[in-house]
Coordinates of C-alpha atoms and ligand atoms in Angstrom, one line a residue:
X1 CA 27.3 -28.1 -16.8
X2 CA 26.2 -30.4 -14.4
X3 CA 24.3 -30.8 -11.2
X4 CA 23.6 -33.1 -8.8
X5 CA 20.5 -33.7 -6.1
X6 CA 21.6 -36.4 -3.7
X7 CA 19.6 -37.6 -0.3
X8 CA 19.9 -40.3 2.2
X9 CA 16.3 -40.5 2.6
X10 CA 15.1 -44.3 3.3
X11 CA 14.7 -46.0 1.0
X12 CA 16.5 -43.1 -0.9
X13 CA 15.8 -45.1 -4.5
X14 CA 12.6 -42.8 -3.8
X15 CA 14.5 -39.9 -5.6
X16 CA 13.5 -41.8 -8.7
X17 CA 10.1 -41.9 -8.6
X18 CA 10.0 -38.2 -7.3
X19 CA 12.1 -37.3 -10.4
X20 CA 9.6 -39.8 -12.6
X21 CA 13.0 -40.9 -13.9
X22 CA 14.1 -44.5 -13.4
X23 CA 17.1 -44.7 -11.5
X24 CA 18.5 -48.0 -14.0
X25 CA 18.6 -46.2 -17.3
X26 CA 20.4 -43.1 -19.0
X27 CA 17.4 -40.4 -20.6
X28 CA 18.4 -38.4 -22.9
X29 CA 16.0 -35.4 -23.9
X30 CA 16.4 -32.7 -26.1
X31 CA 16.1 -28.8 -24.6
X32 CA 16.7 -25.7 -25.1
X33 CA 20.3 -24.5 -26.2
X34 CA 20.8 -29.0 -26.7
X35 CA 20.2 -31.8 -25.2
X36 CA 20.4 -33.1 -21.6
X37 CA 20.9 -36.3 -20.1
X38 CA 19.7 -37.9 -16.8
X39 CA 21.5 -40.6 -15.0
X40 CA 22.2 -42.0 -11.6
X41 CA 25.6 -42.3 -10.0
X42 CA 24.3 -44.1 -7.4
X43 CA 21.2 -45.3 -6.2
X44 CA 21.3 -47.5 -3.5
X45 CA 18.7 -48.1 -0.6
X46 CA 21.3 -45.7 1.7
X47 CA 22.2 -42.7 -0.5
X48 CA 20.9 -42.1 -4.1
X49 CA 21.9 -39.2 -6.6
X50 CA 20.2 -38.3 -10.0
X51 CA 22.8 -35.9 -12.1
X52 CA 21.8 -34.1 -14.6
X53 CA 24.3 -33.6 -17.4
X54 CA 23.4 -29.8 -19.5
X55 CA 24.9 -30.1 -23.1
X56 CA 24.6 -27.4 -24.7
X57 CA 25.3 -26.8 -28.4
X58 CA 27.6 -23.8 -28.3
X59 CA 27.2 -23.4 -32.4
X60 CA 22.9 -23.7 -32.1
X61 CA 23.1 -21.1 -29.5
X62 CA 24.7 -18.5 -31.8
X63 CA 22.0 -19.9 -34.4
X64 CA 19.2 -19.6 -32.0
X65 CA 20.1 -16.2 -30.5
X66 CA 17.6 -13.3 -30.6
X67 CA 18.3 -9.5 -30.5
X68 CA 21.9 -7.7 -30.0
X69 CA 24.6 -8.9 -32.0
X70 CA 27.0 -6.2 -31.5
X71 CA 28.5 -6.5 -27.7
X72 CA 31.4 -7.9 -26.9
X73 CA 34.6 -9.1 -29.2
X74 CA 33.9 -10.2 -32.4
X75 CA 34.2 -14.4 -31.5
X76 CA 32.8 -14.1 -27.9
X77 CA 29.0 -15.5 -29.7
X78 CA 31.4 -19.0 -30.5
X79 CA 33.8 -18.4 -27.4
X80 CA 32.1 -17.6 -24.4
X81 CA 31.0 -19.6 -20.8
X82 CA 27.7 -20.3 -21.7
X83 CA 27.6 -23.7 -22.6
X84 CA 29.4 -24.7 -18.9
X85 CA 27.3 -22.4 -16.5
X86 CA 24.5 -23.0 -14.8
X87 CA 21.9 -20.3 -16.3
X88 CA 18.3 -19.8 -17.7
X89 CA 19.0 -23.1 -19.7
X90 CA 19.6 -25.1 -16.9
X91 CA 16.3 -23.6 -15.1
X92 CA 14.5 -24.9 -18.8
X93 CA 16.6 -28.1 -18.8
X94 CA 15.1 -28.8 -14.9
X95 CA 11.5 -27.8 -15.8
X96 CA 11.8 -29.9 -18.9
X97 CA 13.5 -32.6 -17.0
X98 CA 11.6 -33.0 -13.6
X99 CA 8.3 -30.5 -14.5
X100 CA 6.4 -32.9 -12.9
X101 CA 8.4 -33.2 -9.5
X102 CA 8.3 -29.2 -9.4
X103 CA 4.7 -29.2 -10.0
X104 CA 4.7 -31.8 -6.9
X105 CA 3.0 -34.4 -8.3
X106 CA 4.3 -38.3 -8.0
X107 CA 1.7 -40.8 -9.6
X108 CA 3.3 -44.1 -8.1
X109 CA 3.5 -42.7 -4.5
X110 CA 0.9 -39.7 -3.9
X111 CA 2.6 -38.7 -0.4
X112 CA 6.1 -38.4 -1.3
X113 CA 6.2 -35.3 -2.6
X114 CA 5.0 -33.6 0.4
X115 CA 7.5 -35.4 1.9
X116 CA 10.8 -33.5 3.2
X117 CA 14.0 -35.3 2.4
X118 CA 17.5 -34.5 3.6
X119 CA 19.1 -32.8 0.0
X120 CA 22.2 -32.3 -0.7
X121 CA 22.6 -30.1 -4.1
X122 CA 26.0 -29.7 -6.6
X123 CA 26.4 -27.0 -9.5
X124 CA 29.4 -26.6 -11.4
X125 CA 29.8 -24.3 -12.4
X126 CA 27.9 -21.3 -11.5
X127 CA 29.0 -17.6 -12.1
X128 CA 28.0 -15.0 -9.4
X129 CA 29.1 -11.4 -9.1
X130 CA 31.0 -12.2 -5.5
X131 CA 31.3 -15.6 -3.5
X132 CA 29.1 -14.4 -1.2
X133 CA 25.6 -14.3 -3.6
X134 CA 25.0 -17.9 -3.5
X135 CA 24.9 -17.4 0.0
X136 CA 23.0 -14.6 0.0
X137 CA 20.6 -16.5 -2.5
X138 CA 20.2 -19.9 -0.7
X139 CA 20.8 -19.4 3.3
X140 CA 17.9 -17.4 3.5
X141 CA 15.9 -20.8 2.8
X142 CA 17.7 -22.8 4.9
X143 CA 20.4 -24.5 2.9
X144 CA 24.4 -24.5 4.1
X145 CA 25.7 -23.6 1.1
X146 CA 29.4 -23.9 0.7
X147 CA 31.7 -22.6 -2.5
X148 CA 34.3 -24.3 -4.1
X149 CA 36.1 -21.4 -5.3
X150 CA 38.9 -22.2 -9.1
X151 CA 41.8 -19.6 -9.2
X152 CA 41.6 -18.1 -12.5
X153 CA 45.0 -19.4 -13.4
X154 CA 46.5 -21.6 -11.1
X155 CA 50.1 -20.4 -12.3
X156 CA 49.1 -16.9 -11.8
X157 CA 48.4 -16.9 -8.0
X158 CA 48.2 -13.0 -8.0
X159 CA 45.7 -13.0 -10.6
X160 CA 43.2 -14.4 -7.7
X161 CA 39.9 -16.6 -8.5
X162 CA 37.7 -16.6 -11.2
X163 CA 34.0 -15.7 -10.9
X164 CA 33.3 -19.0 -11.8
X165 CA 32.2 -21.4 -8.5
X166 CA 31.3 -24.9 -7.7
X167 CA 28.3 -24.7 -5.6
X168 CA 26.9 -27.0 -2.7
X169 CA 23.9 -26.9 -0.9
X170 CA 22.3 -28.6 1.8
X171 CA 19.3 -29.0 3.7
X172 CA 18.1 -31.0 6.5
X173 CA 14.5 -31.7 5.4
X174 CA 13.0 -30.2 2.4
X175 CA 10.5 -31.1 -0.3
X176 CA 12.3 -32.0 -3.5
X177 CA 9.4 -29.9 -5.1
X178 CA 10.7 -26.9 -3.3
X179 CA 14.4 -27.8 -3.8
X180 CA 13.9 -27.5 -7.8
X181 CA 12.2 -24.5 -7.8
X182 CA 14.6 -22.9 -5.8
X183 CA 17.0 -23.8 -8.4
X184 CA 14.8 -22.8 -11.1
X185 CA 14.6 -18.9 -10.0
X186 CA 17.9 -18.5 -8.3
X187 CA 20.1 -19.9 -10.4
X188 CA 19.2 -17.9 -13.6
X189 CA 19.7 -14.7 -11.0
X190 CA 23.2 -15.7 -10.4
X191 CA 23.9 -15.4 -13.7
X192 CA 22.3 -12.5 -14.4
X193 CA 23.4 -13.3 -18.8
X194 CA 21.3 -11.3 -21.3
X195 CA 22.0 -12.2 -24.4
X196 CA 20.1 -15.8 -24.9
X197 CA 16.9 -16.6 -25.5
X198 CA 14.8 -19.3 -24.6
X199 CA 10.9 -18.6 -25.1
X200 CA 8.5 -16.3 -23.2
X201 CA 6.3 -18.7 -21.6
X202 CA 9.5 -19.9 -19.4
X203 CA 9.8 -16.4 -18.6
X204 CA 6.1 -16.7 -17.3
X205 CA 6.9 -19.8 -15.2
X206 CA 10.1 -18.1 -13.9
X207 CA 8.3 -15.7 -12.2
X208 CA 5.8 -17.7 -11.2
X209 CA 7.7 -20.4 -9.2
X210 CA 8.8 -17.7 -7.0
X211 CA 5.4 -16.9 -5.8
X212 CA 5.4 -18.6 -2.3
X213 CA 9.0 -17.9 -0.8
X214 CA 9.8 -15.1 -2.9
X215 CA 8.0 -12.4 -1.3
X216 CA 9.9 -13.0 1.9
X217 CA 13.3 -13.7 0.8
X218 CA 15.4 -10.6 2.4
X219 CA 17.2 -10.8 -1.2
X220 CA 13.7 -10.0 -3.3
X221 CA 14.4 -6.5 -4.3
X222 CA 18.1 -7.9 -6.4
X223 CA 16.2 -11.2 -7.0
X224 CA 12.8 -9.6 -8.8
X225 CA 15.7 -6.7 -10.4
X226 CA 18.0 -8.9 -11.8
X227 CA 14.4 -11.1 -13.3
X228 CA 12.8 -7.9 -14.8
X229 CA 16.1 -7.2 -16.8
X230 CA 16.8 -10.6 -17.7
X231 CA 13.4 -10.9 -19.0
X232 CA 14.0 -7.3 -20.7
X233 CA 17.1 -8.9 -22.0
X234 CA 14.8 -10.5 -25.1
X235 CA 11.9 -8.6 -24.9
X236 CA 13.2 -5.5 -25.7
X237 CA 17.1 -5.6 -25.5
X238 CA 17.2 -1.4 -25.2
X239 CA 15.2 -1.5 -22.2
X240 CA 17.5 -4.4 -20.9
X241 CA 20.5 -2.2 -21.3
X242 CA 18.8 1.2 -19.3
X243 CA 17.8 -1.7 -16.5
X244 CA 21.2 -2.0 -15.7
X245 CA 21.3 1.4 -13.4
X246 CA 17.4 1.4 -13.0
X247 CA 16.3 1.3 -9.5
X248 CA 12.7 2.5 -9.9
X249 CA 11.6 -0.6 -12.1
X250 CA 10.8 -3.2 -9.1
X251 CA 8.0 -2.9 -6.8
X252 CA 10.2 -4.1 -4.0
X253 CA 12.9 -2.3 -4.1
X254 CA 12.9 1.1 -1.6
X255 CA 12.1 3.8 -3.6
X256 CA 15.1 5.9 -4.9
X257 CA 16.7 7.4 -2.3
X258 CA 17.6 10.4 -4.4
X259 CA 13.6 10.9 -5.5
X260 CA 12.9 11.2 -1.8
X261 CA 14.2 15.1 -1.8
X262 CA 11.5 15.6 -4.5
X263 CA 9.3 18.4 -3.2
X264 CA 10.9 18.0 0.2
X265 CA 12.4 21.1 0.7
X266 CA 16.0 21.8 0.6
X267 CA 18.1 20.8 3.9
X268 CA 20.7 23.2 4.9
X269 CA 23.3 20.6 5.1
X270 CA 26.2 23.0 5.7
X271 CA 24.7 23.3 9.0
X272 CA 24.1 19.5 9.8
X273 CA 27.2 19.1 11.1
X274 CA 25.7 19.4 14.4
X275 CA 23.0 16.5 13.7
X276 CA 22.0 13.5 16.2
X277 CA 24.6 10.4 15.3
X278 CA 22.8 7.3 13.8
X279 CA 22.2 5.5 16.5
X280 CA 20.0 8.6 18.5
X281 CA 17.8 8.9 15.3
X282 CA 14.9 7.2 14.5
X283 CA 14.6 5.4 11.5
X284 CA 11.0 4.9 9.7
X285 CA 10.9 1.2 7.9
X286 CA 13.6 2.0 5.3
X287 CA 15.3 -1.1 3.9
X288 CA 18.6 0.9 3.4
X289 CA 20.9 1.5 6.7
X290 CA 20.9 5.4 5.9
X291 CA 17.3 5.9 6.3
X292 CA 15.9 9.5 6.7
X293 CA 19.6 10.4 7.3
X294 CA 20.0 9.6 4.1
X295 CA 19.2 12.6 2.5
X296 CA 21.1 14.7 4.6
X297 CA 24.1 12.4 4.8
X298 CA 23.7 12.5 0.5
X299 CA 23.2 16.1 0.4
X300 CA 26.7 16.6 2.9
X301 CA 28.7 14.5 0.3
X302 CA 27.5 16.3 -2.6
X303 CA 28.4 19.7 -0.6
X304 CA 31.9 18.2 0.0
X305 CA 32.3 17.3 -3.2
X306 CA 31.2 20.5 -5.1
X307 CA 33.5 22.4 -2.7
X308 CA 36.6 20.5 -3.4
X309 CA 36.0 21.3 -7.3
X310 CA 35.6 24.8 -6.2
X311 CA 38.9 24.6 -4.8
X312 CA 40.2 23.5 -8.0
X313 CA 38.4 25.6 -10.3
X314 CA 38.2 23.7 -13.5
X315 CA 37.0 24.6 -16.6
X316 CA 35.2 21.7 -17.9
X317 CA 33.6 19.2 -15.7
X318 CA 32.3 15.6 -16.3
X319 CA 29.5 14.0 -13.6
X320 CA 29.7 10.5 -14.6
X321 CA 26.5 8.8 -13.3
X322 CA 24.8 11.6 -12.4
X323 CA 21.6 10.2 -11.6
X324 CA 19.1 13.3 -11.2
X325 CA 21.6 16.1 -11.1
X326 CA 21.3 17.4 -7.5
X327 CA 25.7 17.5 -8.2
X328 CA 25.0 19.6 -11.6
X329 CA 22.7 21.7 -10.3
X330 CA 25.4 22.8 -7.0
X331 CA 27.8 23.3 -10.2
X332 CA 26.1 25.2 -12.8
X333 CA 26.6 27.7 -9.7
X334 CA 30.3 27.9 -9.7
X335 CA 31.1 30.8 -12.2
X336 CA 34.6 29.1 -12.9
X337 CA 32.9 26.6 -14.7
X338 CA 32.2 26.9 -18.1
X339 CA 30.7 23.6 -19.3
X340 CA 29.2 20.7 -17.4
X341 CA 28.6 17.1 -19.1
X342 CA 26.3 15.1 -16.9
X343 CA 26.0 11.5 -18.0
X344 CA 23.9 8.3 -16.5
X345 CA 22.9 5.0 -18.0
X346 CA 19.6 5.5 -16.9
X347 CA 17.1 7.6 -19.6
X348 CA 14.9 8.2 -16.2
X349 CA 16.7 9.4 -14.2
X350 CA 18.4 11.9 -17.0
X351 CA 14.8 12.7 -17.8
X352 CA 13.9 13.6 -14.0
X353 CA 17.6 15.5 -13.8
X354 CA 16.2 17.7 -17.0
X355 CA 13.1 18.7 -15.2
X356 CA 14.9 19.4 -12.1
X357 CA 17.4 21.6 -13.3
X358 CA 14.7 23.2 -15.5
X359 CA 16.4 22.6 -18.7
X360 CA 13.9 23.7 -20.9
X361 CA 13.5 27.2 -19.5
X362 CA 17.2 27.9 -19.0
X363 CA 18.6 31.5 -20.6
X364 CA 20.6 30.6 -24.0
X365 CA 23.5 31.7 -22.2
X366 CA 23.2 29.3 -19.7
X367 CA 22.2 26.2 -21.7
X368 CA 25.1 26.2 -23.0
X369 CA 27.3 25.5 -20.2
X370 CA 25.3 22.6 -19.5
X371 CA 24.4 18.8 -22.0
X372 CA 23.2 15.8 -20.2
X373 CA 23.9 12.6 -21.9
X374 CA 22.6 9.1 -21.8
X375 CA 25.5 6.7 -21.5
X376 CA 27.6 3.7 -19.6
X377 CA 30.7 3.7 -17.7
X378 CA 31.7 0.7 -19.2
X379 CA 31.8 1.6 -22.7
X380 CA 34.5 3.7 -24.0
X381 CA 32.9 6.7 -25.3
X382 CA 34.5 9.8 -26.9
X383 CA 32.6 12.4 -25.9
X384 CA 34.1 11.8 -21.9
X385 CA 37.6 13.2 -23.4
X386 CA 38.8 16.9 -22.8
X387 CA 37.4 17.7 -19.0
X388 CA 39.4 18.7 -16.6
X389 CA 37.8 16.7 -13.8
X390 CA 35.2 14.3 -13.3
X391 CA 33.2 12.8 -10.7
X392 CA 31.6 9.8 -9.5
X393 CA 29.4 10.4 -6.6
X394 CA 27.9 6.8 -4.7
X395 CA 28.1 5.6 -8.3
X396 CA 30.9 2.9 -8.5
X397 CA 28.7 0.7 -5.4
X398 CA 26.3 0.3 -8.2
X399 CA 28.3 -2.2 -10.3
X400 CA 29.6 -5.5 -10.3
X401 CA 32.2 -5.5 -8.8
X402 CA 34.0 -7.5 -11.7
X403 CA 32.9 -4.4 -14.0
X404 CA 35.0 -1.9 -12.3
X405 CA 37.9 -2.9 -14.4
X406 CA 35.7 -1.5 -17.5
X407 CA 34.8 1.5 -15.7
X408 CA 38.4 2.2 -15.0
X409 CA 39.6 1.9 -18.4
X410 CA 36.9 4.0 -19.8
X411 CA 37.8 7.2 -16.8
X412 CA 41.4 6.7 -15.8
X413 CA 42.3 5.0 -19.2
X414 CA 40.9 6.8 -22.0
X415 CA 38.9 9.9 -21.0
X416 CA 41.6 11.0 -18.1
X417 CA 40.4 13.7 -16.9
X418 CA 43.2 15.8 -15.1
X419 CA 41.2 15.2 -11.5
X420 CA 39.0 12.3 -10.7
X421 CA 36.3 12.2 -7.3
X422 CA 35.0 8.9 -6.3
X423 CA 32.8 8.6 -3.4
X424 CA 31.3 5.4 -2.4
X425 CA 29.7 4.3 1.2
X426 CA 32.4 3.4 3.8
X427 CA 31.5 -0.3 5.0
X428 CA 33.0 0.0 8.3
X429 CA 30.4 3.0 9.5
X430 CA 28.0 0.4 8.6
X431 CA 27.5 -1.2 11.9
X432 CA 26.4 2.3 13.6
X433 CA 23.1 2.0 11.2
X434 CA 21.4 -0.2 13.6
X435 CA 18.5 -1.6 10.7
X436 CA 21.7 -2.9 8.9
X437 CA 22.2 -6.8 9.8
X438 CA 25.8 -7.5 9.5
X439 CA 27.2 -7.8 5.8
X440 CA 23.7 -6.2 4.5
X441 CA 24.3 -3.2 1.8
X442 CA 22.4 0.2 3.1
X443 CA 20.8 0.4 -0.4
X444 CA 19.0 -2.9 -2.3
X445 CA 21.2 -1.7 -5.6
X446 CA 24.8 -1.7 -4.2
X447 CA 26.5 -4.6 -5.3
X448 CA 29.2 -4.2 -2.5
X449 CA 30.4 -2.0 0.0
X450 CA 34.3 -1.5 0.7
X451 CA 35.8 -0.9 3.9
X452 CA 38.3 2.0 4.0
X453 CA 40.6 -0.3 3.4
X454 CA 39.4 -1.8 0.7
X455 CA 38.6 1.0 -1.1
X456 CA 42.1 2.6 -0.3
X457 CA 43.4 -0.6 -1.9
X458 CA 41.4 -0.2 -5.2
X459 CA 42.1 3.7 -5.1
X460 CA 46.0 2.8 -5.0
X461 CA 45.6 0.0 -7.7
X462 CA 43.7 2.3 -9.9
X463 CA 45.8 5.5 -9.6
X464 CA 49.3 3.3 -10.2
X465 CA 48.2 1.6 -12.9
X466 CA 47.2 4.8 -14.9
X467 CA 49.6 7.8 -13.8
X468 CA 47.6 9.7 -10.9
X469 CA 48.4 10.3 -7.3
X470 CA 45.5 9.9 -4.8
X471 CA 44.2 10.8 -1.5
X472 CA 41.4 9.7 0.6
X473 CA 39.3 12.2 2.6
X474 CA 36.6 11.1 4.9
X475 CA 32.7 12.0 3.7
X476 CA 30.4 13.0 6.9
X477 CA 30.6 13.3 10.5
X478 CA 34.3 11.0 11.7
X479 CA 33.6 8.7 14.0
X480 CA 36.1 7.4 16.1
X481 CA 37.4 3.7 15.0
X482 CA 34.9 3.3 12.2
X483 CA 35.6 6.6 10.0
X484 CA 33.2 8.6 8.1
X485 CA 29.7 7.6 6.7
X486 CA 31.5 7.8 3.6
X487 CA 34.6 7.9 1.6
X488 CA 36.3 10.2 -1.6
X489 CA 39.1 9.3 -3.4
X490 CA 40.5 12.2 -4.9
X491 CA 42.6 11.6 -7.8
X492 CA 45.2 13.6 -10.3
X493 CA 46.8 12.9 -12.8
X494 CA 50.9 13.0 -12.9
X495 CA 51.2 13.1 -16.2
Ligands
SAH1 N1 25.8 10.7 -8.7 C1 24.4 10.8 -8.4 C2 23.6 9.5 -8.5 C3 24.1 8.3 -7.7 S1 23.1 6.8 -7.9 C4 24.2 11.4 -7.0 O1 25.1 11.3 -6.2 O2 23.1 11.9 -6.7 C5 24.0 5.9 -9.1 C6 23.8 6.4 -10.5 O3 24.7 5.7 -11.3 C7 22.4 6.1 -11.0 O4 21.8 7.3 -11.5 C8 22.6 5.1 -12.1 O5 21.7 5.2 -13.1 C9 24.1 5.4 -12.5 N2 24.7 4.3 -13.2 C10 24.7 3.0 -12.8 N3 25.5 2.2 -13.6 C11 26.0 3.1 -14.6 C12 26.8 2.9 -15.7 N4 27.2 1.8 -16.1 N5 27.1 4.0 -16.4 C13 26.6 5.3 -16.1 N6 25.8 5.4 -15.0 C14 25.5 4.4 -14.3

């Protein structure tokens, strides 16, 4: 991998003793993962760039790795993208690289570091979870930032782009200093990998660069998120895993909207109908665009959804992601049902949904009808076969979106349950929560948000490729041009 720090700052040979690398000779050091070399493609008195050229041993890696072995297809630890994206190694190749330029220092001209220089930044490649993180990443500090998108096979048009992205960044006037330890965070945080290690006492520095823009970066709650697993990722790779659904584990993220009914009492949301619309109701310093509505708004769709499996009457019911069980517990009460799996990724919240539906004191009889499961959607997993419907409630929002092709192979592929509920937030409501800036999720977790039409695409996609018939019914209070808060797909199978 490769990247690029260019500036047109006079004289702009300056770049090379801010780097402490001489701009006349090729360096070659050794670093984590292999061996990088620094080098400048030009370096004139006008316009001068330092590259730096990642190499990274994809056989040493393997050698080198820590933890989990047993992910993935059984050649992904020789064939896989790591040695051409920018990742944690790149962030250890910079520190190794141009530590002291980072730590602002510059022994042959003491001012220049404080100095801010016109930048102008290249990456290939990185790998984000939509083209629109870099930008969430970078703007916020000022930089244009502009994506060179690859299609993932240029004879394949419909197959679309890969999630692989050339990145470029600018900035008008910026210290160097503050330039590479933007880098140093945020790149790693694109990436989000897991599976390598490269020492704790970078993990210590990775967290620490962020200290002075961090806290105000309107992306810290997915920033710090994404850090605390990817630091779980070789500390403790089990944790790592449960992280990937956690919400409660960051300090900045809002606190889990679902814990928020805990000893709050019960709202009688068959009644809300009548409620003020978003825009008349005040809204008390939530990040999310729901707010206090959102318990009420939550508690409708769970309502909705129950009563549609009413309808149906099934026998045997999955809730896939069932966070704390506030779905379960409207279930256990529908006689027609005689056993309930609840499943979630995240030990806590399974733990919390136990308490809640006071597992432990539950009659025998009762018990029975019930199990609650710690497990991922994206894992094909045996015990999700034989129901006769399943739901997803505000669960799918919660994953990459480049995941959802596991998720649908493990429900609609292999488990199949005869009828299939999705609810997720509908995107177009979104501008009637007035604390949402444009293109901002209403909860720090959500990866994305679809419009109706979006999600009526995916629905359509999903329920052709594997047999079922779908419709879509609106979740909440219609509004007109901008449909409900949010949206079910309701799917059976044709089979
Ligand atoms: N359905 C619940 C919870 C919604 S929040 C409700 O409506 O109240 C989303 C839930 O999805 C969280 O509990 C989270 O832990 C879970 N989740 C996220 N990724 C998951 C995965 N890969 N597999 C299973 N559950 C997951």
């Amino acid at each position: 991998m490769l990247l690029t720090i260019s500036t047109t700052y006079q004289p702009a040979t300056d770049l090379g003793y801010l780097l402490h690398k001489n701009p006349a000779r090729l360096q070659s050091i050794e670093v984590a993962g292999g061996e990088a070399h620094i080098f400048y493609p030009e370096a004139s008195a006008e316009r001068c760039t330092a590259a730096l050229l990642l190499d990274l041993d994809p056989i040493g890696l393997v050698r080198g790795r820590s933890g989990s072995n047993g992910e993935g297809f059984a050649l992904e630890q020789y064939v896989n993208d790591r040695p051409y994206v920018a990742s944690s190694f790149l962030s250890a190749a910079l520190s190794k690289a141009f530590g002291t330029a980072m730590n602002g220092t510059c022994k042959d001209k003491p001012d220049l570091p404080a100095q801010a220089l016109p930048l102008a930044v290249k990456v290939a490649v990185v790998s984000a979870p939509g083209p629109d993180w870099p930008r969430r990443l970078f703007e916020p500090l000022g930089y244009e930032v502009e994506i060179e998108t690859t299609p993932l096979d240029p004879t394949v048009p419909e197959w679309g782009d890969s999630r692989y992205y050339t990145l470029h960044l600018h900035h008008a006037g910026l210290r160097l200093q503050d330039v590479l330890t933007h880098l140093y965070v945020l790149l790693p945080v694109l990436d989000n990998d897991k599976h390598y290690y490269i020492g704790e006492n970078e993990a210590e520095k990775l967290l620490h660069r962020g200290g002075d823009w961090l806290p105000q970066h309107p992306e810290r709650g997915f920033i710090t998120r994404r850090y605390l697993r990817y630091l779980a990722a070789y500390v403790n790779p089990t944790l790592a895993r449960l992280m990937e659904g956690d919400e409660d584990l960051t300090e900045t993220s809002p606190p889990d909207p679902l814990s928020r009914g805990e000893g709050a009492p019960e709202m009688p949301v068959a009644e809300s109908s009548g409620s003020p619309s978003p825009r008349e109701r005040g809204r008390g310093g939530e990040v999310n665009g729901e707010g206090d509505q959102r318990l009420s708004l939550h508690d409708q769709r769970l309502q909705q959804v129950a009563h549609e499996i009413y309808e149906l009457g099934p026998k045997r019911v999955l809730d896939l992601g069932c966070g704390e069980g506030k779905l379960l517990r409207l279930l256990l009460r529908q006689s027609k049902i005689e056993y309930l799996l609840g499943m979630d990724v995240s030990h806590q919240a399974l733990a919390r949904a136990a308490q809640r539906l006071h597992l432990d004191e539950m009659p025998p009889r009762q018990r029975t009808r019930l199990d609650l499961i710690q497990g991922s959607l994206l894992y094909r997993d045996e015990r999700l076969a034989g129901f006769d419907a399943a739901a997803l409630v505000e669960v799918i929002e919660h994953l990459d979106e480049n995941r959802l092709a596991a998720l649908e192979a493990v429900v609609f592929g292999q488990a199949r349950p005869a009828h299939v509920f999705v609810t997720t937030p509908n995107a177009d409501y979104n501008q009637l929560f007035e604390k949402l800036n444009a293109g901002e999720f209403r909860h720090d977790d959500h990866r994305f948000e679809w419009s109706r039409a979006e999600f009526s695409a995916w629905a359509a996609g999903v329920a052709g490729r594997h047999g079922y018939q779908v419709r879509l019914v609106g979740m909440g209070e219609e509004v007109e041009g901008v449909g409900a808060p949010s949206q079910m797909a309701v799917f059976e199978t044709t089979l």
